[in-house]
Amino acid sequence: MTARARTPKNQDELLEYRLSLRLGPVHARQRLGIEREAEALVFGQSGRSFHLENVTNAPRFIRFCLKLVGLFGRGQANSRRLDTNYNRFRLPGLPTAFEGFRILHLTDLHVDMDEANLEAVIRQIEPLDYDLCVLTGDYRRLTWGPVDDALEGMARLRDAIRGKAYAVLGNHDSVRMVPGLEDMGYSLLMNEMMPIEHNGAKIYLAGVDDAHFYKVHNLHRAGDDIPANGTSILLSHTPEIWREAAHAGYDIFLCGHTHGGQICLPGGIPVTLDSDCPRHLGRGYWQANGMQGYTSPGSGTSVVNVRLNCPPEVTIHTLTRGPQ
């Protein structure tokens, strides 16, 4: 007699069952298990925390310091004043049909952090012309707790994005957000690849789960089905896996996570990038071992809703066979 699958009894079991079907049981168990362990550290008696914004007094202390030196108001205004940055990737092997193809890149939105910032992002992308939208993680303010406010903000953003939107998760994002995000029209790439068709030709868009905190990225699973000569784009939340990605043969690497430093010294010099990578990979265009990359400083803020010497941005990447 064939054993019958156990019917989920409550919402938590239903979520785990759905995630197991979507991601595979090992990935789902690993991600959920690490999240629960991390939340236990946040709420447990040890007082330990795995990220600055989870330290209860950190935002209050930083705000106090910025107000003391008269920079809080200016920094908050800066965080709501977005730039649109334009970048070109030169790819001699790009299919001719994709010449001039434009990708809107959004990252580190932290949509439940500041209502005014979310509204500014929506206004900023409304007039833009693009063929595809990609998002490289960190949609939630905290790295623990409820996801409802973040999902509500992401639904509002999805209404403002035209056409298809592909996304990966960041270290702030719970895997519990995956069903909700996909139900509202985001296509999550969880160590997966999706061919992108345009005028009869294809390029290959791959995405990995968070490589910063959760370490659940799998470049092999994401890229094994990409043809040897196919033009490939990898979405990762963090630039930290740049070396692995370059040797895996990806052509383009899009990421965020660093916020460009968010609070920088004059001249845009970051105090910290919160990322284990060379500092020149912390913001903007870069190259490594034949791979081209772009680290966006992101549209939102973390810990406190201020930016100094580091404006937020949305980015339009244009693919071309010609000179940059």
mmCIF file of C-alpha atoms in Angstrom:
data_model
loop_
_atom_site.group_PDB
_atom_site.id
_atom_site.type_symbol
_atom_site.label_atom_id
_atom_site.label_comp_id
_atom_site.label_asym_id
_atom_site.label_seq_id
_atom_site.Cartn_x
_atom_site.Cartn_y
_atom_site.Cartn_z
ATOM 1 C CA MET A 1 0.000 0.000 0.000
ATOM 2 C CA THR A 2 1.363 3.427 -0.960
ATOM 3 C CA ALA A 3 1.856 5.802 1.970
ATOM 4 C CA ARG A 4 -0.341 8.878 1.793
ATOM 5 C CA ALA A 5 1.247 12.335 2.162
ATOM 6 C CA ARG A 6 0.481 13.894 5.537
ATOM 7 C CA THR A 7 -2.006 16.763 5.277
ATOM 8 C CA PRO A 8 -0.707 20.039 6.804
ATOM 9 C CA LYS A 9 -2.652 20.834 9.995
ATOM 10 C CA ASN A 10 -1.999 24.569 10.475
ATOM 11 C CA GLN A 11 -0.633 27.646 8.721
ATOM 12 C CA ASP A 12 2.981 26.946 9.695
ATOM 13 C CA GLU A 13 2.794 23.400 8.393
ATOM 14 C CA LEU A 14 1.048 24.583 5.239
ATOM 15 C CA LEU A 15 3.822 27.120 4.639
ATOM 16 C CA GLU A 16 6.543 24.521 5.152
ATOM 17 C CA TYR A 17 4.733 22.123 2.844
ATOM 18 C CA ARG A 18 4.397 24.767 0.134
ATOM 19 C CA LEU A 19 8.050 25.803 0.486
ATOM 20 C CA SER A 20 9.154 22.169 0.279
ATOM 21 C CA LEU A 21 7.267 21.766 -2.990
ATOM 22 C CA ARG A 22 8.647 25.045 -4.331
ATOM 23 C CA LEU A 23 12.283 24.848 -3.212
ATOM 24 C CA GLY A 24 12.847 21.212 -2.392
ATOM 25 C CA PRO A 25 12.771 19.842 1.155
ATOM 26 C CA VAL A 26 16.480 20.368 1.922
ATOM 27 C CA HIS A 27 16.595 24.039 0.890
ATOM 28 C CA ALA A 28 13.313 24.764 2.682
ATOM 29 C CA ARG A 29 14.422 23.031 5.912
ATOM 30 C CA GLN A 30 17.832 24.702 5.850
ATOM 31 C CA ARG A 31 16.520 28.236 5.296
ATOM 32 C CA LEU A 32 13.697 27.916 7.826
ATOM 33 C CA GLY A 33 15.962 26.279 10.385
ATOM 34 C CA ILE A 34 18.601 29.020 10.181
ATOM 35 C CA GLU A 35 15.908 31.704 10.420
ATOM 36 C CA ARG A 36 14.440 30.152 13.557
ATOM 37 C CA GLU A 37 17.852 29.760 15.137
ATOM 38 C CA ALA A 38 18.714 33.388 14.373
ATOM 39 C CA GLU A 39 15.413 34.643 15.787
ATOM 40 C CA ALA A 40 16.060 32.649 18.955
ATOM 41 C CA LEU A 41 19.329 34.572 19.361
ATOM 42 C CA VAL A 42 17.512 37.882 18.925
ATOM 43 C CA PHE A 43 14.767 37.102 21.425
ATOM 44 C CA GLY A 44 16.670 34.766 23.738
ATOM 45 C CA GLN A 45 18.146 35.479 27.140
ATOM 46 C CA SER A 46 21.689 35.651 25.819
ATOM 47 C CA GLY A 47 21.076 39.141 24.454
ATOM 48 C CA ARG A 48 22.990 38.239 21.335
ATOM 49 C CA SER A 49 22.037 39.616 17.942
ATOM 50 C CA PHE A 50 23.227 38.898 14.444
ATOM 51 C CA HIS A 51 22.729 42.343 12.883
ATOM 52 C CA LEU A 52 23.037 45.934 14.010
ATOM 53 C CA GLU A 53 19.395 46.855 13.475
ATOM 54 C CA ASN A 54 18.379 44.045 15.811
ATOM 55 C CA VAL A 55 20.130 45.774 18.696
ATOM 56 C CA THR A 56 17.205 47.581 20.306
ATOM 57 C CA ASN A 57 19.007 50.837 21.068
ATOM 58 C CA ALA A 58 21.157 51.085 17.928
ATOM 59 C CA PRO A 59 18.783 53.171 15.760
ATOM 60 C CA ARG A 60 17.969 55.481 18.674
ATOM 61 C CA PHE A 61 21.651 55.987 19.470
ATOM 62 C CA ILE A 62 22.613 56.699 15.854
ATOM 63 C CA ARG A 63 19.733 59.151 15.454
ATOM 64 C CA PHE A 64 20.792 60.904 18.658
ATOM 65 C CA CYS A 65 24.377 61.244 17.422
ATOM 66 C CA LEU A 66 23.293 62.595 14.037
ATOM 67 C CA LYS A 67 20.917 65.093 15.641
ATOM 68 C CA LEU A 68 23.675 66.168 18.014
ATOM 69 C CA VAL A 69 25.892 67.185 15.089
ATOM 70 C CA GLY A 70 23.005 68.615 13.071
ATOM 71 C CA LEU A 71 23.023 65.988 10.307
ATOM 72 C CA PHE A 72 19.862 63.963 10.914
ATOM 73 C CA GLY A 73 17.435 66.205 9.005
ATOM 74 C CA ARG A 74 19.749 66.509 6.022
ATOM 75 C CA GLY A 75 20.452 62.777 6.022
ATOM 76 C CA GLN A 76 16.753 61.932 6.130
ATOM 77 C CA ALA A 77 16.015 64.291 3.227
ATOM 78 C CA ASN A 78 18.886 62.705 1.273
ATOM 79 C CA SER A 79 17.411 59.239 1.779
ATOM 80 C CA ARG A 80 14.212 60.313 0.013
ATOM 81 C CA ARG A 81 15.953 62.018 -2.918
ATOM 82 C CA LEU A 82 16.744 59.269 -5.414
ATOM 83 C CA ASP A 83 18.936 59.329 -8.505
ATOM 84 C CA THR A 84 18.408 57.310 -11.662
ATOM 85 C CA ASN A 85 21.786 55.966 -12.681
ATOM 86 C CA TYR A 86 22.478 54.647 -16.185
ATOM 87 C CA ASN A 87 25.037 51.910 -16.802
ATOM 88 C CA ARG A 88 26.031 50.058 -19.980
ATOM 89 C CA PHE A 89 27.334 46.509 -20.219
ATOM 90 C CA ARG A 90 29.330 45.795 -23.374
ATOM 91 C CA LEU A 91 28.917 42.157 -24.400
ATOM 92 C CA PRO A 92 30.402 41.278 -27.815
ATOM 93 C CA GLY A 93 28.573 37.941 -27.790
ATOM 94 C CA LEU A 94 25.182 39.458 -26.989
ATOM 95 C CA PRO A 95 22.455 38.244 -29.378
ATOM 96 C CA THR A 96 21.680 41.005 -31.862
ATOM 97 C CA ALA A 97 18.023 40.960 -30.820
ATOM 98 C CA PHE A 98 19.047 42.170 -27.343
ATOM 99 C CA GLU A 99 20.966 45.233 -28.541
ATOM 100 C CA GLY A 100 19.789 48.120 -26.363
ATOM 101 C CA PHE A 101 17.854 45.853 -23.969
ATOM 102 C CA ARG A 102 17.217 47.758 -20.712
ATOM 103 C CA ILE A 103 17.057 46.275 -17.230
ATOM 104 C CA LEU A 104 15.670 48.190 -14.253
ATOM 105 C CA HIS A 105 17.643 47.169 -11.160
ATOM 106 C CA LEU A 106 16.162 47.740 -7.700
ATOM 107 C CA THR A 107 17.702 46.603 -4.441
ATOM 108 C CA ASP A 108 17.778 47.106 -0.677
ATOM 109 C CA LEU A 109 14.349 48.707 -0.661
ATOM 110 C CA HIS A 110 13.488 47.953 2.994
ATOM 111 C CA VAL A 111 9.953 48.971 2.057
ATOM 112 C CA ASP A 112 8.618 48.943 5.631
ATOM 113 C CA MET A 113 11.389 51.244 6.887
ATOM 114 C CA ASP A 114 10.125 54.621 5.657
ATOM 115 C CA GLU A 115 6.833 55.357 3.894
ATOM 116 C CA ALA A 116 8.226 58.507 2.273
ATOM 117 C CA ASN A 117 11.113 56.564 0.755
ATOM 118 C CA LEU A 118 8.813 53.926 -0.739
ATOM 119 C CA GLU A 119 6.673 56.640 -2.291
ATOM 120 C CA ALA A 120 9.825 58.263 -3.689
ATOM 121 C CA VAL A 121 10.909 54.967 -5.293
ATOM 122 C CA ILE A 122 7.504 54.510 -6.917
ATOM 123 C CA ARG A 123 7.605 58.073 -8.277
ATOM 124 C CA GLN A 124 11.154 57.580 -9.534
ATOM 125 C CA ILE A 125 10.458 54.470 -11.598
ATOM 126 C CA GLU A 126 7.094 55.605 -13.001
ATOM 127 C CA PRO A 127 8.495 57.511 -16.037
ATOM 128 C CA LEU A 128 11.358 55.111 -16.777
ATOM 129 C CA ASP A 129 11.553 53.008 -19.934
ATOM 130 C CA TYR A 130 12.807 49.439 -19.481
ATOM 131 C CA ASP A 131 12.293 45.918 -20.807
ATOM 132 C CA LEU A 132 12.711 43.927 -17.605
ATOM 133 C CA CYS A 133 12.927 44.578 -13.864
ATOM 134 C CA VAL A 134 15.224 42.717 -11.458
ATOM 135 C CA LEU A 135 15.392 43.041 -7.681
ATOM 136 C CA THR A 136 18.363 41.894 -5.611
ATOM 137 C CA GLY A 137 16.989 41.518 -2.115
ATOM 138 C CA ASP A 138 16.418 43.110 1.277
ATOM 139 C CA TYR A 139 12.758 44.061 1.095
ATOM 140 C CA ARG A 140 12.163 43.930 4.873
ATOM 141 C CA ARG A 141 13.399 46.436 7.490
ATOM 142 C CA LEU A 142 14.495 43.951 10.144
ATOM 143 C CA THR A 143 16.079 40.539 9.764
ATOM 144 C CA TRP A 144 13.466 38.884 11.973
ATOM 145 C CA GLY A 145 9.817 39.075 12.913
ATOM 146 C CA PRO A 146 6.607 39.628 10.926
ATOM 147 C CA VAL A 147 6.667 39.959 7.148
ATOM 148 C CA ASP A 148 3.211 41.462 6.562
ATOM 149 C CA ASP A 149 4.271 45.120 6.326
ATOM 150 C CA ALA A 150 7.097 44.274 3.946
ATOM 151 C CA LEU A 151 4.755 42.251 1.746
ATOM 152 C CA GLU A 152 2.241 45.110 1.692
ATOM 153 C CA GLY A 153 4.961 47.495 0.540
ATOM 154 C CA MET A 154 6.190 45.069 -2.089
ATOM 155 C CA ALA A 155 2.643 44.710 -3.422
ATOM 156 C CA ARG A 156 2.427 48.478 -3.877
ATOM 157 C CA LEU A 157 5.792 48.447 -5.643
ATOM 158 C CA ARG A 158 4.728 45.572 -7.906
ATOM 159 C CA ASP A 159 1.764 47.621 -9.080
ATOM 160 C CA ALA A 160 4.243 50.304 -10.169
ATOM 161 C CA ILE A 161 6.585 47.915 -12.032
ATOM 162 C CA ARG A 162 5.665 47.336 -15.661
ATOM 163 C CA GLY A 163 6.085 43.859 -17.111
ATOM 164 C CA LYS A 164 7.986 40.983 -15.590
ATOM 165 C CA ALA A 165 9.931 41.300 -12.347
ATOM 166 C CA TYR A 166 12.534 38.756 -11.247
ATOM 167 C CA ALA A 167 13.897 38.762 -7.702
ATOM 168 C CA VAL A 168 16.201 37.081 -5.203
ATOM 169 C CA LEU A 169 16.111 37.203 -1.415
ATOM 170 C CA GLY A 170 18.564 39.054 0.807
ATOM 171 C CA ASN A 171 19.745 38.537 4.364
ATOM 172 C CA HIS A 172 16.847 40.671 5.693
ATOM 173 C CA ASP A 173 14.255 38.563 3.899
ATOM 174 C CA SER A 174 12.438 35.560 5.288
ATOM 175 C CA VAL A 175 11.828 32.572 3.076
ATOM 176 C CA ARG A 176 8.271 32.840 4.432
ATOM 177 C CA MET A 177 7.894 35.771 2.020
ATOM 178 C CA VAL A 178 8.356 33.615 -1.088
ATOM 179 C CA PRO A 179 4.731 32.468 -1.557
ATOM 180 C CA GLY A 180 3.374 35.971 -0.997
ATOM 181 C CA LEU A 181 5.851 37.602 -3.370
ATOM 182 C CA GLU A 182 5.174 35.039 -6.072
ATOM 183 C CA ASP A 183 1.411 35.362 -5.623
ATOM 184 C CA MET A 184 1.671 39.092 -6.321
ATOM 185 C CA GLY A 185 3.664 38.581 -9.523
ATOM 186 C CA TYR A 186 7.354 38.523 -8.632
ATOM 187 C CA SER A 187 9.291 35.573 -10.055
ATOM 188 C CA LEU A 188 11.722 34.426 -7.366
ATOM 189 C CA LEU A 189 14.958 32.837 -8.522
ATOM 190 C CA MET A 190 15.959 30.549 -5.668
ATOM 191 C CA ASN A 191 19.174 29.039 -7.063
ATOM 192 C CA GLU A 192 17.374 28.873 -10.391
ATOM 193 C CA MET A 193 17.667 30.092 -13.970
ATOM 194 C CA MET A 194 15.089 31.530 -16.343
ATOM 195 C CA PRO A 195 15.643 32.025 -20.107
ATOM 196 C CA ILE A 196 14.633 35.528 -21.172
ATOM 197 C CA GLU A 197 13.249 35.632 -24.703
ATOM 198 C CA HIS A 198 13.232 38.779 -26.825
ATOM 199 C CA ASN A 199 12.583 39.021 -30.559
ATOM 200 C CA GLY A 200 13.277 35.334 -31.058
ATOM 201 C CA ALA A 201 16.573 35.217 -29.132
ATOM 202 C CA LYS A 202 17.481 34.253 -25.552
ATOM 203 C CA ILE A 203 19.713 35.318 -22.731
ATOM 204 C CA TYR A 204 19.838 33.543 -19.366
ATOM 205 C CA LEU A 205 18.941 35.088 -16.024
ATOM 206 C CA ALA A 206 20.040 33.191 -12.916
ATOM 207 C CA GLY A 207 19.521 34.030 -9.261
ATOM 208 C CA VAL A 208 20.842 32.673 -5.976
ATOM 209 C CA ASP A 209 19.463 32.714 -2.463
ATOM 210 C CA ASP A 210 21.239 34.829 0.163
ATOM 211 C CA ALA A 211 25.001 34.310 0.334
ATOM 212 C CA HIS A 212 25.695 36.832 3.119
ATOM 213 C CA PHE A 213 24.066 35.451 6.263
ATOM 214 C CA TYR A 214 22.183 32.309 5.277
ATOM 215 C CA LYS A 215 24.876 30.932 2.915
ATOM 216 C CA VAL A 216 22.223 29.050 0.945
ATOM 217 C CA HIS A 217 23.414 30.136 -2.505
ATOM 218 C CA ASN A 218 24.105 27.448 -5.109
ATOM 219 C CA LEU A 219 25.773 28.755 -8.254
ATOM 220 C CA HIS A 220 25.966 25.297 -9.808
ATOM 221 C CA ARG A 221 22.275 24.578 -9.511
ATOM 222 C CA ALA A 222 21.486 28.072 -10.796
ATOM 223 C CA GLY A 223 23.769 27.899 -13.816
ATOM 224 C CA ASP A 224 24.228 24.300 -14.928
ATOM 225 C CA ASP A 225 21.557 24.552 -17.625
ATOM 226 C CA ILE A 226 22.913 27.745 -19.196
ATOM 227 C CA PRO A 227 24.385 26.951 -22.646
ATOM 228 C CA ALA A 228 28.159 27.325 -22.873
ATOM 229 C CA ASN A 229 27.938 30.300 -25.242
ATOM 230 C CA GLY A 230 24.784 31.823 -23.787
ATOM 231 C CA THR A 231 24.830 35.350 -22.398
ATOM 232 C CA SER A 232 24.256 35.020 -18.663
ATOM 233 C CA ILE A 233 23.256 37.424 -15.901
ATOM 234 C CA LEU A 234 23.462 36.473 -12.237
ATOM 235 C CA LEU A 235 21.386 38.097 -9.508
ATOM 236 C CA SER A 236 22.866 37.922 -6.022
ATOM 237 C CA HIS A 237 21.993 39.972 -2.997
ATOM 238 C CA THR A 238 25.636 40.495 -2.039
ATOM 239 C CA PRO A 239 28.852 40.959 -4.030
ATOM 240 C CA GLU A 240 30.654 38.559 -1.669
ATOM 241 C CA ILE A 241 30.482 35.633 -4.116
ATOM 242 C CA TRP A 242 32.059 37.618 -6.956
ATOM 243 C CA ARG A 243 35.057 35.275 -7.303
ATOM 244 C CA GLU A 244 32.930 32.117 -7.412
ATOM 245 C CA ALA A 245 30.583 33.691 -9.940
ATOM 246 C CA ALA A 246 33.391 34.853 -12.216
ATOM 247 C CA HIS A 247 34.983 31.411 -12.327
ATOM 248 C CA ALA A 248 31.557 29.870 -12.910
ATOM 249 C CA GLY A 249 31.467 31.830 -16.167
ATOM 250 C CA TYR A 250 28.706 34.367 -15.642
ATOM 251 C CA ASP A 251 28.915 37.405 -17.927
ATOM 252 C CA ILE A 252 27.147 39.931 -15.687
ATOM 253 C CA PHE A 253 26.737 40.052 -11.903
ATOM 254 C CA LEU A 254 24.076 42.332 -10.376
ATOM 255 C CA CYS A 255 23.902 42.841 -6.624
ATOM 256 C CA GLY A 256 23.364 45.263 -3.755
ATOM 257 C CA HIS A 257 23.604 44.747 0.021
ATOM 258 C CA THR A 258 26.338 47.315 0.723
ATOM 259 C CA HIS A 259 24.106 50.425 0.476
ATOM 260 C CA GLY A 260 27.303 51.994 -0.867
ATOM 261 C CA GLY A 261 28.067 52.584 2.800
ATOM 262 C CA GLN A 262 24.861 54.636 3.358
ATOM 263 C CA ILE A 263 26.609 56.976 5.798
ATOM 264 C CA CYS A 264 29.871 57.923 4.131
ATOM 265 C CA LEU A 265 32.693 60.353 4.704
ATOM 266 C CA PRO A 266 33.041 63.340 2.354
ATOM 267 C CA GLY A 267 33.922 62.122 -1.113
ATOM 268 C CA GLY A 268 31.635 59.107 -0.727
ATOM 269 C CA ILE A 269 34.156 57.076 1.269
ATOM 270 C CA PRO A 270 32.200 54.343 3.097
ATOM 271 C CA VAL A 271 32.817 53.750 6.767
ATOM 272 C CA THR A 272 31.638 50.151 6.351
ATOM 273 C CA LEU A 273 30.178 48.047 3.544
ATOM 274 C CA ASP A 274 29.086 45.138 5.771
ATOM 275 C CA SER A 275 30.426 42.824 3.098
ATOM 276 C CA ASP A 276 33.438 40.553 2.814
ATOM 277 C CA CYS A 277 34.695 41.836 -0.515
ATOM 278 C CA PRO A 278 37.253 44.302 -1.919
ATOM 279 C CA ARG A 279 36.162 47.890 -1.377
ATOM 280 C CA HIS A 280 36.133 48.673 -5.098
ATOM 281 C CA LEU A 281 33.237 46.213 -5.423
ATOM 282 C CA GLY A 282 31.222 48.212 -2.891
ATOM 283 C CA ARG A 283 29.444 50.495 -5.337
ATOM 284 C CA GLY A 284 28.947 50.926 -9.066
ATOM 285 C CA TYR A 285 30.507 49.211 -12.076
ATOM 286 C CA TRP A 286 33.418 46.788 -11.733
ATOM 287 C CA GLN A 287 35.145 43.927 -13.531
ATOM 288 C CA ALA A 288 36.618 40.674 -12.235
ATOM 289 C CA ASN A 289 38.195 37.821 -14.192
ATOM 290 C CA GLY A 290 36.283 38.620 -17.361
ATOM 291 C CA MET A 291 32.947 39.138 -15.593
ATOM 292 C CA GLN A 292 31.317 42.564 -15.406
ATOM 293 C CA GLY A 293 29.465 43.538 -12.261
ATOM 294 C CA TYR A 294 27.424 46.306 -10.750
ATOM 295 C CA THR A 295 26.805 46.867 -7.059
ATOM 296 C CA SER A 296 23.884 49.199 -6.549
ATOM 297 C CA PRO A 297 23.849 51.372 -3.416
ATOM 298 C CA GLY A 298 20.140 50.632 -3.280
ATOM 299 C CA SER A 299 17.016 52.689 -2.924
ATOM 300 C CA GLY A 300 16.250 52.305 0.766
ATOM 301 C CA THR A 301 17.989 52.546 4.107
ATOM 302 C CA SER A 302 18.801 50.262 7.009
ATOM 303 C CA VAL A 303 19.016 50.887 10.775
ATOM 304 C CA VAL A 304 18.118 54.597 10.370
ATOM 305 C CA ASN A 305 16.476 56.294 7.401
ATOM 306 C CA VAL A 306 19.366 58.631 6.596
ATOM 307 C CA ARG A 307 22.032 58.840 3.912
ATOM 308 C CA LEU A 308 25.118 61.018 3.934
ATOM 309 C CA ASN A 309 27.472 61.430 0.960
ATOM 310 C CA CYS A 310 25.837 58.359 -0.598
ATOM 311 C CA PRO A 311 22.640 59.047 -2.572
ATOM 312 C CA PRO A 312 20.139 56.225 -3.113
ATOM 313 C CA GLU A 313 19.449 55.165 -6.665
ATOM 314 C CA VAL A 314 17.480 53.095 -9.087
ATOM 315 C CA THR A 315 19.567 51.800 -11.971
ATOM 316 C CA ILE A 316 18.953 51.233 -15.657
ATOM 317 C CA HIS A 317 21.419 48.772 -17.212
ATOM 318 C CA THR A 318 21.621 48.741 -21.008
ATOM 319 C CA LEU A 319 23.018 45.710 -22.832
ATOM 320 C CA THR A 320 25.004 46.423 -25.965
ATOM 321 C CA ARG A 321 27.434 44.759 -28.346
ATOM 322 C CA GLY A 322 29.169 48.065 -28.957
ATOM 323 C CA PRO A 323 31.515 50.335 -26.940
ATOM 324 C CA GLN A 324 30.594 51.382 -23.443
#
